[in-house]
Each structure stands twice: as structure tokens, then as C-alpha cells.
PDB file of C-alpha atoms in Angstrom:
ATOM      1  CA  UNK A 217      85.956  50.047  57.573  1.00 36.00           C
ATOM      2  CA  UNK A 218      89.408  50.501  55.994  1.00 38.00           C
ATOM      3  CA  UNK A 219      90.240  48.400  52.971  1.00 40.00           C
ATOM      4  CA  UNK A 220      92.622  45.999  53.818  1.00 44.00           C
ATOM      5  CA  UNK A 221      93.194  44.464  50.654  1.00 45.00           C
ATOM      6  CA  UNK A 222      92.858  40.681  49.955  1.00 47.00           C
ATOM      7  CA  UNK A 223      95.385  39.935  53.251  1.00 62.00           C
ATOM      8  CA  UNK A 224      93.904  39.670  56.821  1.00 70.00           C
ATOM      9  CA  UNK A 225      94.493  41.879  59.240  1.00 77.00           C
ATOM     10  CA  UNK A 226      97.732  42.538  60.546  1.00 74.00           C
ATOM     11  CA  UNK A 227      99.526  43.772  64.053  1.00 76.00           C
ATOM     12  CA  UNK A 228      98.894  46.622  65.617  1.00 79.00           C
ATOM     13  CA  UNK A 229      97.742  48.272  68.760  1.00 83.00           C
ATOM     14  CA  UNK A 230      95.343  45.925  71.309  1.00 88.00           C
ATOM     15  CA  UNK A 231      93.203  47.211  75.077  1.00 94.00           C
ATOM     16  CA  UNK A 232      95.473  46.232  77.634  1.00 95.00           C
ATOM     17  CA  UNK A 233      95.616  42.703  78.650  1.00 94.00           C
ATOM     18  CA  UNK A 234      92.295  42.265  80.963  1.00 95.00           C
ATOM     19  CA  UNK A 235      91.057  45.597  80.326  1.00 96.00           C
ATOM     20  CA  UNK A 236      87.651  45.393  78.867  1.00 98.00           C
ATOM     21  CA  UNK A 237      84.886  44.342  80.968  1.00 97.00           C
ATOM     22  CA  UNK A 238      83.849  41.289  78.761  1.00 98.00           C
ATOM     23  CA  UNK A 239      83.702  37.550  79.110  1.00 98.00           C
ATOM     24  CA  UNK A 240      84.952  35.778  76.334  1.00 98.00           C
ATOM     25  CA  UNK A 241      83.788  32.292  75.632  1.00 98.00           C
ATOM     26  CA  UNK A 242      85.067  29.641  73.721  1.00 98.00           C
ATOM     27  CA  UNK A 243      84.291  26.228  72.708  1.00 98.00           C
ATOM     28  CA  UNK A 244      86.874  23.857  72.995  1.00 98.00           C
ATOM     29  CA  UNK A 245      87.601  20.106  71.369  1.00 97.00           C
ATOM     30  CA  UNK A 246      90.785  18.703  70.269  1.00 97.00           C
ATOM     31  CA  UNK A 247      92.017  22.342  68.976  1.00 98.00           C
ATOM     32  CA  UNK A 248      95.460  22.446  69.930  1.00 98.00           C
ATOM     33  CA  UNK A 249      96.301  23.399  66.964  1.00 97.00           C
ATOM     34  CA  UNK A 250      94.457  26.834  67.024  1.00 97.00           C
ATOM     35  CA  UNK A 251      94.014  27.190  70.763  1.00 98.00           C
ATOM     36  CA  UNK A 252      97.027  29.272  71.653  1.00 97.00           C
ATOM     37  CA  UNK A 253      96.250  32.240  68.900  1.00 96.00           C
ATOM     38  CA  UNK A 254      92.720  32.457  69.605  1.00 98.00           C
ATOM     39  CA  UNK A 255      93.507  32.514  73.478  1.00 98.00           C
ATOM     40  CA  UNK A 256      96.546  35.455  72.504  1.00 96.00           C
ATOM     41  CA  UNK A 257      93.599  37.455  70.505  1.00 96.00           C
ATOM     42  CA  UNK A 258      91.706  38.028  73.260  1.00 97.00           C
ATOM     43  CA  UNK A 259      93.808  38.408  75.879  1.00 97.00           C
ATOM     44  CA  UNK A 260      92.782  42.578  76.308  1.00 97.00           C
ATOM     45  CA  UNK A 261      89.108  40.763  78.062  1.00 98.00           C
ATOM     46  CA  UNK A 262      88.733  40.699  81.734  1.00 98.00           C
ATOM     47  CA  UNK A 263      87.715  37.342  81.854  1.00 98.00           C
ATOM     48  CA  UNK A 264      88.474  34.360  78.674  1.00 98.00           C
ATOM     49  CA  UNK A 265      86.317  31.551  79.775  1.00 98.00           C
ATOM     50  CA  UNK A 266      87.213  27.768  77.400  1.00 98.00           C
ATOM     51  CA  UNK A 267      84.351  25.263  77.943  1.00 98.00           C
ATOM     52  CA  UNK A 268      85.883  22.018  76.994  1.00 98.00           C
ATOM     53  CA  UNK A 269      83.977  18.998  75.974  1.00 97.00           C
ATOM     54  CA  UNK A 270      86.337  16.328  76.289  1.00 96.00           C
ATOM     55  CA  UNK A 271      89.765  17.060  74.884  1.00 97.00           C
ATOM     56  CA  UNK A 272      92.330  14.378  73.971  1.00 97.00           C
ATOM     57  CA  UNK A 273      94.994  16.772  73.148  1.00 96.00           C
ATOM     58  CA  UNK A 274      96.859  19.465  74.870  1.00 98.00           C
ATOM     59  CA  UNK A 275      94.120  22.019  74.738  1.00 98.00           C
ATOM     60  CA  UNK A 276      93.052  22.226  78.690  1.00 98.00           C
ATOM     61  CA  UNK A 277      96.942  22.717  79.292  1.00 98.00           C
ATOM     62  CA  UNK A 278      97.241  25.524  77.189  1.00 98.00           C
ATOM     63  CA  UNK A 279      94.097  26.915  77.505  1.00 98.00           C
ATOM     64  CA  UNK A 280      94.925  27.267  81.877  1.00 97.00           C
ATOM     65  CA  UNK A 281      99.014  28.176  80.690  1.00 97.00           C
ATOM     66  CA  UNK A 282      96.987  31.273  78.714  1.00 97.00           C
ATOM     67  CA  UNK A 283      95.579  31.874  81.763  1.00 96.00           C
ATOM     68  CA  UNK A 284      91.626  30.992  81.498  1.00 98.00           C
ATOM     69  CA  UNK A 285      89.053  30.101  83.162  1.00 98.00           C
ATOM     70  CA  UNK A 286      88.764  26.302  82.103  1.00 98.00           C
ATOM     71  CA  UNK A 287      85.061  24.263  82.497  1.00 97.00           C
ATOM     72  CA  UNK A 288      84.291  20.960  81.108  1.00 96.00           C
ATOM     73  CA  UNK A 289      80.788  20.819  79.913  1.00 95.00           C
ATOM     74  CA  UNK A 290      80.231  17.795  77.659  1.00 95.00           C
ATOM     75  CA  UNK A 291      78.313  18.337  74.354  1.00 94.00           C
ATOM     76  CA  UNK A 292      75.114  19.254  74.019  1.00 92.00           C
ATOM     77  CA  UNK A 293      75.034  20.583  70.669  1.00 92.00           C
ATOM     78  CA  UNK A 294      76.500  23.950  68.734  1.00 92.00           C
ATOM     79  CA  UNK A 295      73.241  25.283  69.965  1.00 93.00           C
ATOM     80  CA  UNK A 296      72.548  23.893  73.322  1.00 94.00           C
ATOM     81  CA  UNK A 297      76.010  24.410  74.226  1.00 95.00           C
ATOM     82  CA  UNK A 298      76.382  27.836  73.352  1.00 96.00           C
ATOM     83  CA  UNK A 299      72.871  28.552  75.264  1.00 96.00           C
ATOM     84  CA  UNK A 300      74.721  26.893  78.077  1.00 96.00           C
ATOM     85  CA  UNK A 301      77.761  28.506  78.187  1.00 97.00           C
ATOM     86  CA  UNK A 302      76.080  32.102  78.623  1.00 97.00           C
ATOM     87  CA  UNK A 303      74.476  30.180  81.505  1.00 96.00           C
ATOM     88  CA  UNK A 304      77.833  29.436  83.566  1.00 97.00           C
ATOM     89  CA  UNK A 305      77.913  30.543  87.024  1.00 96.00           C
ATOM     90  CA  UNK A 306      81.454  31.535  86.516  1.00 97.00           C
ATOM     91  CA  UNK A 307      80.391  34.206  84.042  1.00 98.00           C
ATOM     92  CA  UNK A 308      81.468  37.710  85.052  1.00 97.00           C
ATOM     93  CA  UNK A 309      79.667  39.793  82.926  1.00 98.00           C
ATOM     94  CA  UNK A 310      76.408  40.597  81.435  1.00 97.00           C
ATOM     95  CA  UNK A 311      78.427  41.071  78.195  1.00 98.00           C
ATOM     96  CA  UNK A 312      79.754  37.721  76.630  1.00 98.00           C
ATOM     97  CA  UNK A 313      81.981  37.865  73.493  1.00 98.00           C
ATOM     98  CA  UNK A 314      81.792  34.075  71.952  1.00 98.00           C
ATOM     99  CA  UNK A 315      84.899  33.547  69.555  1.00 98.00           C
ATOM    100  CA  UNK A 316      85.977  29.865  68.202  1.00 97.00           C
ATOM    101  CA  UNK A 317      88.516  28.399  68.868  1.00 97.00           C
ATOM    102  CA  UNK A 318      89.488  28.136  64.797  1.00 97.00           C
ATOM    103  CA  UNK A 319      89.495  32.412  64.767  1.00 97.00           C
ATOM    104  CA  UNK A 320      90.932  35.690  65.820  1.00 97.00           C
ATOM    105  CA  UNK A 321      90.640  38.848  66.786  1.00 97.00           C
ATOM    106  CA  UNK A 322      92.714  41.567  65.330  1.00 94.00           C
ATOM    107  CA  UNK A 323      93.628  44.527  67.291  1.00 94.00           C
ATOM    108  CA  UNK A 324      90.803  46.747  65.489  1.00 94.00           C
ATOM    109  CA  UNK A 325      88.325  45.052  66.094  1.00 96.00           C
ATOM    110  CA  UNK A 326      89.212  44.666  69.998  1.00 97.00           C
ATOM    111  CA  UNK A 327      90.226  48.222  70.419  1.00 96.00           C
ATOM    112  CA  UNK A 328      86.569  48.855  68.256  1.00 97.00           C
ATOM    113  CA  UNK A 329      84.876  46.885  70.912  1.00 98.00           C
ATOM    114  CA  UNK A 330      86.715  48.506  73.837  1.00 98.00           C
ATOM    115  CA  UNK A 331      85.332  51.280  72.437  1.00 97.00           C
ATOM    116  CA  UNK A 332      81.501  50.274  72.213  1.00 97.00           C
ATOM    117  CA  UNK A 333      81.218  48.471  75.165  1.00 97.00           C
ATOM    118  CA  UNK A 334      82.300  51.970  77.375  1.00 96.00           C
ATOM    119  CA  UNK A 335      78.918  53.233  76.742  1.00 94.00           C
ATOM    120  CA  UNK A 336      76.636  50.049  74.842  1.00 95.00           C
ATOM    121  CA  UNK A 337      73.257  51.523  73.273  1.00 93.00           C
ATOM    122  CA  UNK A 338      71.421  47.927  72.263  1.00 97.00           C
ATOM    123  CA  UNK A 339      71.854  44.608  73.343  1.00 97.00           C
ATOM    124  CA  UNK A 340      73.752  43.166  71.050  1.00 98.00           C
ATOM    125  CA  UNK A 341      76.830  43.215  68.523  1.00 98.00           C
ATOM    126  CA  UNK A 342      77.651  41.970  64.969  1.00 97.00           C
ATOM    127  CA  UNK A 343      80.588  41.661  62.801  1.00 97.00           C
ATOM    128  CA  UNK A 344      81.161  39.781  59.351  1.00 96.00           C
ATOM    129  CA  UNK A 345      83.499  36.537  59.065  1.00 95.00           C
ATOM    130  CA  UNK A 346      86.726  37.055  57.689  1.00 95.00           C
ATOM    131  CA  UNK A 347      87.233  33.533  56.210  1.00 96.00           C
ATOM    132  CA  UNK A 348      90.942  31.965  55.336  1.00 95.00           C
ATOM    133  CA  UNK A 349      90.205  28.934  53.430  1.00 95.00           C
ATOM    134  CA  UNK A 350      93.990  27.824  52.473  1.00 94.00           C
ATOM    135  CA  UNK A 351      95.846  30.674  52.827  1.00 92.00           C
ATOM    136  CA  UNK A 352      93.402  32.535  51.184  1.00 94.00           C
ATOM    137  CA  UNK A 353      90.671  35.688  52.124  1.00 94.00           C
ATOM    138  CA  UNK A 354      87.891  33.790  50.788  1.00 95.00           C
ATOM    139  CA  UNK A 355      86.553  37.747  49.548  1.00 93.00           C
ATOM    140  CA  UNK A 356      84.606  36.951  47.122  1.00 94.00           C
ATOM    141  CA  UNK A 357      82.237  33.365  45.986  1.00 94.00           C
ATOM    142  CA  UNK A 358      78.614  34.845  47.709  1.00 90.00           C
ATOM    143  CA  UNK A 359      80.257  34.303  51.344  1.00 88.00           C
ATOM    144  CA  UNK A 360      82.203  37.044  53.020  1.00 92.00           C
ATOM    145  CA  UNK A 361      79.097  39.788  51.896  1.00 89.00           C
ATOM    146  CA  UNK A 362      76.123  38.164  54.071  1.00 86.00           C
ATOM    147  CA  UNK A 363      78.756  36.690  56.747  1.00 92.00           C
ATOM    148  CA  UNK A 364      77.151  38.902  59.803  1.00 94.00           C
ATOM    149  CA  UNK A 365      77.248  36.952  62.709  1.00 95.00           C
ATOM    150  CA  UNK A 366      75.491  38.215  66.094  1.00 97.00           C
ATOM    151  CA  UNK A 367      78.849  36.955  69.224  1.00 97.00           C
ATOM    152  CA  UNK A 368      78.716  39.712  71.279  1.00 98.00           C
ATOM    153  CA  UNK A 369      75.749  40.173  73.159  1.00 98.00           C
ATOM    154  CA  UNK A 370      74.327  41.062  77.097  1.00 98.00           C
ATOM    155  CA  UNK A 371      73.140  37.407  78.008  1.00 97.00           C
ATOM    156  CA  UNK A 372      70.212  39.237  79.958  1.00 97.00           C
ATOM    157  CA  UNK A 373      68.966  39.706  76.533  1.00 97.00           C
ATOM    158  CA  UNK A 374      69.717  36.901  74.739  1.00 97.00           C
ATOM    159  CA  UNK A 375      69.185  33.141  73.698  1.00 96.00           C
ATOM    160  CA  UNK A 376      70.327  30.992  71.024  1.00 94.00           C
ATOM    161  CA  UNK A 377      67.572  29.298  68.686  1.00 87.00           C
ATOM    162  CA  UNK A 378      68.002  25.671  68.804  1.00 83.00           C
ATOM    163  CA  UNK A 379      69.324  24.675  65.480  1.00 83.00           C
ATOM    164  CA  UNK A 380      70.932  21.477  64.616  1.00 81.00           C
ATOM    165  CA  UNK A 381      73.368  23.348  62.642  1.00 83.00           C
ATOM    166  CA  UNK A 382      74.070  26.965  61.637  1.00 82.00           C
ATOM    167  CA  UNK A 383      73.133  28.202  65.086  1.00 88.00           C
ATOM    168  CA  UNK A 384      72.340  31.754  65.314  1.00 91.00           C
ATOM    169  CA  UNK A 385      71.760  34.250  68.760  1.00 95.00           C
ATOM    170  CA  UNK A 386      68.885  35.479  69.087  1.00 94.00           C
ATOM    171  CA  UNK A 387      68.840  39.045  70.741  1.00 96.00           C
ATOM    172  CA  UNK A 388      65.383  41.171  72.609  1.00 96.00           C
ATOM    173  CA  UNK A 389      66.781  44.075  71.872  1.00 96.00           C
ATOM    174  CA  UNK A 390      68.449  46.298  68.930  1.00 97.00           C
ATOM    175  CA  UNK A 391      71.957  45.133  67.622  1.00 97.00           C
ATOM    176  CA  UNK A 392      74.374  46.862  65.744  1.00 97.00           C
ATOM    177  CA  UNK A 393      76.846  46.717  63.584  1.00 97.00           C
ATOM    178  CA  UNK A 394      81.021  46.890  64.396  1.00 97.00           C
ATOM    179  CA  UNK A 395      82.910  47.664  61.400  1.00 96.00           C
ATOM    180  CA  UNK A 396      85.778  45.143  61.466  1.00 96.00           C
ATOM    181  CA  UNK A 397      85.245  41.127  61.060  1.00 96.00           C
ATOM    182  CA  UNK A 398      87.068  38.530  62.949  1.00 97.00           C
ATOM    183  CA  UNK A 399      89.488  36.166  61.343  1.00 96.00           C
ATOM    184  CA  UNK A 400      88.312  32.444  60.998  1.00 96.00           C
ATOM    185  CA  UNK A 401      91.775  30.726  60.321  1.00 95.00           C
ATOM    186  CA  UNK A 402      91.415  26.854  60.685  1.00 96.00           C
ATOM    187  CA  UNK A 403      95.195  25.470  61.298  1.00 95.00           C
ATOM    188  CA  UNK A 404      94.522  22.429  61.530  1.00 96.00           C
ATOM    189  CA  UNK A 405      94.491  21.522  57.494  1.00 95.00           C
ATOM    190  CA  UNK A 406      92.034  20.542  54.445  1.00 95.00           C
ATOM    191  CA  UNK A 407      91.613  17.502  56.194  1.00 96.00           C
ATOM    192  CA  UNK A 408      90.343  18.075  59.448  1.00 95.00           C
ATOM    193  CA  UNK A 409      88.361  20.997  57.382  1.00 95.00           C
ATOM    194  CA  UNK A 410      86.955  18.199  55.691  1.00 96.00           C
ATOM    195  CA  UNK A 411      86.296  15.687  58.409  1.00 95.00           C
ATOM    196  CA  UNK A 412      84.449  18.335  59.885  1.00 94.00           C
ATOM    197  CA  UNK A 413      82.277  19.135  57.218  1.00 95.00           C
ATOM    198  CA  UNK A 414      81.049  15.609  56.445  1.00 95.00           C
ATOM    199  CA  UNK A 415      79.634  16.248  60.109  1.00 94.00           C
ATOM    200  CA  UNK A 416      77.906  19.332  59.206  1.00 93.00           C
ATOM    201  CA  UNK A 417      76.501  17.765  56.311  1.00 94.00           C
ATOM    202  CA  UNK A 418      74.822  14.806  58.584  1.00 93.00           C
ATOM    203  CA  UNK A 419      73.403  17.801  60.675  1.00 91.00           C
ATOM    204  CA  UNK A 420      72.337  19.304  57.819  1.00 91.00           C
ATOM    205  CA  UNK A 421      70.359  16.564  56.286  1.00 91.00           C
ATOM    206  CA  UNK A 422      69.148  15.926  59.915  1.00 89.00           C
ATOM    207  CA  UNK A 423      67.999  19.972  60.036  1.00 85.00           C
ATOM    208  CA  UNK A 424      66.031  19.686  56.526  1.00 83.00           C
ATOM    209  CA  UNK A 425      64.400  16.235  57.506  1.00 80.00           C
ATOM    210  CA  UNK A 426      62.576  18.873  60.225  1.00 75.00           C
ATOM    211  CA  UNK A 427      61.696  21.940  58.185  1.00 70.00           C
ATOM    212  CA  UNK A 428      57.819  22.134  56.887  1.00 60.00           C
ATOM    213  CA  UNK A 429      56.529  23.278  53.682  1.00 60.00           C
ATOM    214  CA  UNK A 430      57.055  26.785  52.153  1.00 60.00           C
ATOM    215  CA  UNK A 431      53.513  27.870  53.814  1.00 65.00           C
ATOM    216  CA  UNK A 432      55.348  26.483  57.448  1.00 64.00           C
ATOM    217  CA  UNK A 433      58.854  28.767  55.947  1.00 56.00           C
ATOM    218  CA  UNK A 434      56.906  31.881  55.141  1.00 62.00           C
ATOM    219  CA  UNK A 435      55.538  32.278  58.823  1.00 59.00           C
ATOM    220  CA  UNK A 436      58.744  31.484  60.668  1.00 61.00           C
ATOM    221  CA  UNK A 437      60.253  34.277  57.863  1.00 58.00           C
ATOM    222  CA  UNK A 438      57.623  36.543  58.782  1.00 62.00           C
ATOM    223  CA  UNK A 439      58.154  36.234  62.421  1.00 62.00           C
ATOM    224  CA  UNK A 440      61.515  37.155  62.407  1.00 56.00           C
ATOM    225  CA  UNK A 441      63.067  36.528  65.552  1.00 51.00           C
ATOM    226  CA  UNK A 442      66.488  35.187  63.751  1.00 53.00           C
ATOM    227  CA  UNK A 443      69.570  37.431  63.488  1.00 53.00           C
ATOM    228  CA  UNK A 444      70.531  35.982  59.961  1.00 56.00           C
ATOM    229  CA  UNK A 445      69.986  38.791  57.485  1.00 59.00           C
ATOM    230  CA  UNK A 446      66.487  39.119  55.838  1.00 59.00           C
ATOM    231  CA  UNK A 447      68.000  38.726  52.741  1.00 61.00           C
ATOM    232  CA  UNK A 448      70.451  35.522  53.015  1.00 59.00           C
ATOM    233  CA  UNK A 449      67.553  34.015  55.169  1.00 59.00           C
ATOM    234  CA  UNK A 450      65.378  34.618  51.821  1.00 64.00           C
ATOM    235  CA  UNK A 451      67.592  32.563  49.699  1.00 59.00           C
ATOM    236  CA  UNK A 452      67.957  29.824  52.036  1.00 62.00           C
ATOM    237  CA  UNK A 453      64.946  28.845  53.732  1.00 62.00           C
ATOM    238  CA  UNK A 454      62.807  30.086  50.191  1.00 64.00           C
ATOM    239  CA  UNK A 455      64.988  30.164  47.327  1.00 66.00           C
ATOM    240  CA  UNK A 456      67.170  27.084  47.721  1.00 65.00           C
ATOM    241  CA  UNK A 457      65.463  25.110  48.455  1.00 69.00           C
ATOM    242  CA  UNK A 458      63.201  24.894  44.906  1.00 70.00           C
ATOM    243  CA  UNK A 459      66.354  24.957  42.687  1.00 78.00           C
ATOM    244  CA  UNK A 460      66.958  21.607  41.037  1.00 81.00           C
ATOM    245  CA  UNK A 461      70.363  19.887  40.325  1.00 89.00           C
ATOM    246  CA  UNK A 462      71.568  21.892  43.652  1.00 90.00           C
ATOM    247  CA  UNK A 463      75.224  20.931  43.663  1.00 94.00           C
ATOM    248  CA  UNK A 464      76.020  22.359  40.243  1.00 95.00           C
ATOM    249  CA  UNK A 465      73.749  25.474  40.712  1.00 93.00           C
ATOM    250  CA  UNK A 466      75.258  26.399  43.829  1.00 93.00           C
ATOM    251  CA  UNK A 467      79.286  25.755  42.288  1.00 96.00           C
ATOM    252  CA  UNK A 468      77.790  28.390  39.370  1.00 96.00           C
ATOM    253  CA  UNK A 469      76.315  30.107  41.326  1.00 94.00           C
ATOM    254  CA  UNK A 470      79.579  30.539  43.480  1.00 95.00           C
ATOM    255  CA  UNK A 471      82.182  30.598  40.726  1.00 97.00           C
ATOM    256  CA  UNK A 472      80.889  32.536  37.994  1.00 97.00           C
ATOM    257  CA  UNK A 473      77.922  34.855  39.262  1.00 96.00           C
ATOM    258  CA  UNK A 474      79.233  35.696  42.648  1.00 95.00           C
ATOM    259  CA  UNK A 475      83.523  36.193  41.375  1.00 96.00           C
ATOM    260  CA  UNK A 476      84.615  33.483  43.320  1.00 97.00           C
ATOM    261  CA  UNK A 477      87.345  33.118  40.411  1.00 97.00           C
ATOM    262  CA  UNK A 478      89.217  36.088  41.754  1.00 96.00           C
ATOM    263  CA  UNK A 479      89.938  34.563  44.892  1.00 95.00           C
ATOM    264  CA  UNK A 480      92.385  32.511  42.811  1.00 96.00           C
ATOM    265  CA  UNK A 481      92.934  28.605  42.861  1.00 97.00           C
ATOM    266  CA  UNK A 482      91.528  28.355  46.565  1.00 96.00           C
ATOM    267  CA  UNK A 483      88.362  30.069  45.534  1.00 97.00           C
ATOM    268  CA  UNK A 484      88.177  27.471  42.764  1.00 98.00           C
ATOM    269  CA  UNK A 485      88.630  24.377  45.429  1.00 97.00           C
ATOM    270  CA  UNK A 486      86.024  26.476  48.258  1.00 97.00           C
ATOM    271  CA  UNK A 487      83.337  26.759  45.403  1.00 97.00           C
ATOM    272  CA  UNK A 488      83.935  23.118  44.619  1.00 97.00           C
ATOM    273  CA  UNK A 489      83.797  21.903  48.194  1.00 97.00           C
ATOM    274  CA  UNK A 490      80.227  24.153  48.994  1.00 96.00           C
ATOM    275  CA  UNK A 491      79.092  22.235  45.773  1.00 97.00           C
ATOM    276  CA  UNK A 492      80.125  18.960  47.259  1.00 97.00           C
ATOM    277  CA  UNK A 493      79.324  19.536  50.661  1.00 96.00           C
ATOM    278  CA  UNK A 494      75.392  20.023  49.141  1.00 95.00           C
ATOM    279  CA  UNK A 495      75.909  17.079  47.123  1.00 95.00           C
ATOM    280  CA  UNK A 496      76.509  15.057  50.682  1.00 96.00           C
ATOM    281  CA  UNK A 497      73.889  16.238  51.683  1.00 94.00           C
ATOM    282  CA  UNK A 498      71.406  15.448  49.491  1.00 92.00           C
ATOM    283  CA  UNK A 499      73.019  11.871  49.609  1.00 94.00           C
ATOM    284  CA  UNK A 500      72.617  11.641  53.100  1.00 94.00           C
ATOM    285  CA  UNK A 501      68.909  12.810  52.682  1.00 89.00           C
ATOM    286  CA  UNK A 502      68.574  10.047  49.836  1.00 90.00           C
ATOM    287  CA  UNK A 503      70.198   7.114  51.224  1.00 90.00           C
ATOM    288  CA  UNK A 504      67.500   8.113  54.826  1.00 85.00           C
ATOM    289  CA  UNK A 505      64.395   8.137  52.338  1.00 83.00           C
ATOM    290  CA  UNK A 506      65.814   4.656  51.245  1.00 79.00           C
ATOM    291  CA  UNK A 507      65.961   3.225  54.704  1.00 73.00           C
ATOM    292  CA  UNK A 508      62.543   4.219  55.410  1.00 65.00           C
ATOM    293  CA  UNK A 509      61.769   2.923  52.521  1.00 65.00           C
ATOM    294  CA  UNK A 510      63.243  -0.153  52.926  1.00 59.00           C
ATOM    295  CA  UNK A 511      61.880  -0.810  56.509  1.00 59.00           C
TER     296      UNK A 511
END
């Protein structure tokens, strides 16, 4: 992939509008600040479907203005929502590309997808997330190198793993890598980002409450089936649960060991908020244990 420094992708030549045989699916809930930019970046797809979960702002009207197919889909949870969207009767293509409303597809990535789908030799494709936080691409902090996600899938061979948070596609067949990244650039501002991550912390607290002991985690890791990189799974599922003082350890790891300081002030804030997120999860778990003891 061409090195682009610290800047997100710039303008370029994307495929012609509606020319790529794929159904792009965008899940939405009150995404007015993001939806125009997102949908404009996927206009090259033959079909764009917006699955809305009850937006109270102009998300739906803006999606219709962009000629997207809009379907109302009550919120089922992150994994179940994607699984249900894969099976929607109005989906015209077996190849489905999930793009979040706060993400956008560069012309370079769009051109690569068009070329690879002309003769696919696999059942899915993965690419990395290029996270832009407070105007800065978070290239370090340990985030970018392991940010591979499977988003472009042949729905005949794909299902979602049922996770409460951090859902992953399970693809029954080969998965290839794309050279270009998708850009994650939420335009709702820091306050909305923090509120969203409070909800993620609640879900992560619930998820950790269902995770078994070390033997069960090892068995799950051996079974595979997740599209998460193996090294990332080992760190998250085996190493990290055993680390004491997780918020402090996480900050030191991301900011010092993984060179988060090279991302400037945005990197410092991002590493701090990652530690804050871990502190939030731990506090929620402590509160839940306290409630159970009182009962």
C-alpha cells in the first residue's frame, strides 16, 4: 500500500456510480452529521442499503435524498443487527459490504474493491481501519497495525459471532486482505464519542461476565472461527485478563511501548481515554459484584 504519511486518503478517481456489483449496508441511529459523507463515498456500489434503528434526526431523509434503500430495523444488538441485515430480502447481491455511518471509503479503496470483485477467489475480504481521532490519524498506540476487520463478505458463507460488542464476521472459506484502509472519522464530536463509549463499557462489562476461565478461553482460541488476528486474540483473551492495574498498564503500553506519543496531543488523549474506558469497565464490574453481594 502507498505510504500516505499521517494524512487520511485524499480525493481521487473512484469507480463510476452504481458500477460495482455489491450491496453496501450502513447501520444507522441518529447519524445526521456523518451520513452524507458516508453515502457519497459508496456511490460506486450498485446498491446502498441504510438499515435504520429509529433515528430521531434527519438521517433517514438524507439517506433517501442520496437514493439509498432505507429499511427500518429495530435494534437487535451489534452482531444480530449485522446478521439480520445480511438476510434482508431486498439485498440484491451475494457480496455485501458493511460500512459504518461514521466511516468513509476512499477512491483508492473503492477502485481496489471493484477490481477484486471482478474475479473473487475467496469468500471475504478484510482491511484495516484508519481511525481519525480529534483530527489526527491514530497511527500508533497499538491501534492501527491490528485493526484488521472483515467487512466485505459473500453472505452465502458468512454469519456473525453473536458477540455483545466487538462483533466479528465468521466466514466459511478463504479471506483475503485488501491493501487500502477504510477511514473511521466520526463527525459528531468528542462528547458523542464519550457517550458512545460509556455504552460500549456497559456491554464489555456484560461480555466479560460471560467469559469462562482460562481452559474455556484456550479452547475457544483453538477452535478459531473468529476473523480477529490471532496475535490480537491471544493478547485480548489470554494475556490482558491476567494483568493487574489494567488502566495504568494499558496507558503505559499504548502511550510509551506502542509509541502513542508520536501521535501528538491527540495520541495522548486517545491513550488516556483507552485507559478511562478500561477503568469504566472495571468499575462497572465492581459495582455489579457489590450488588450481587448485597442481595
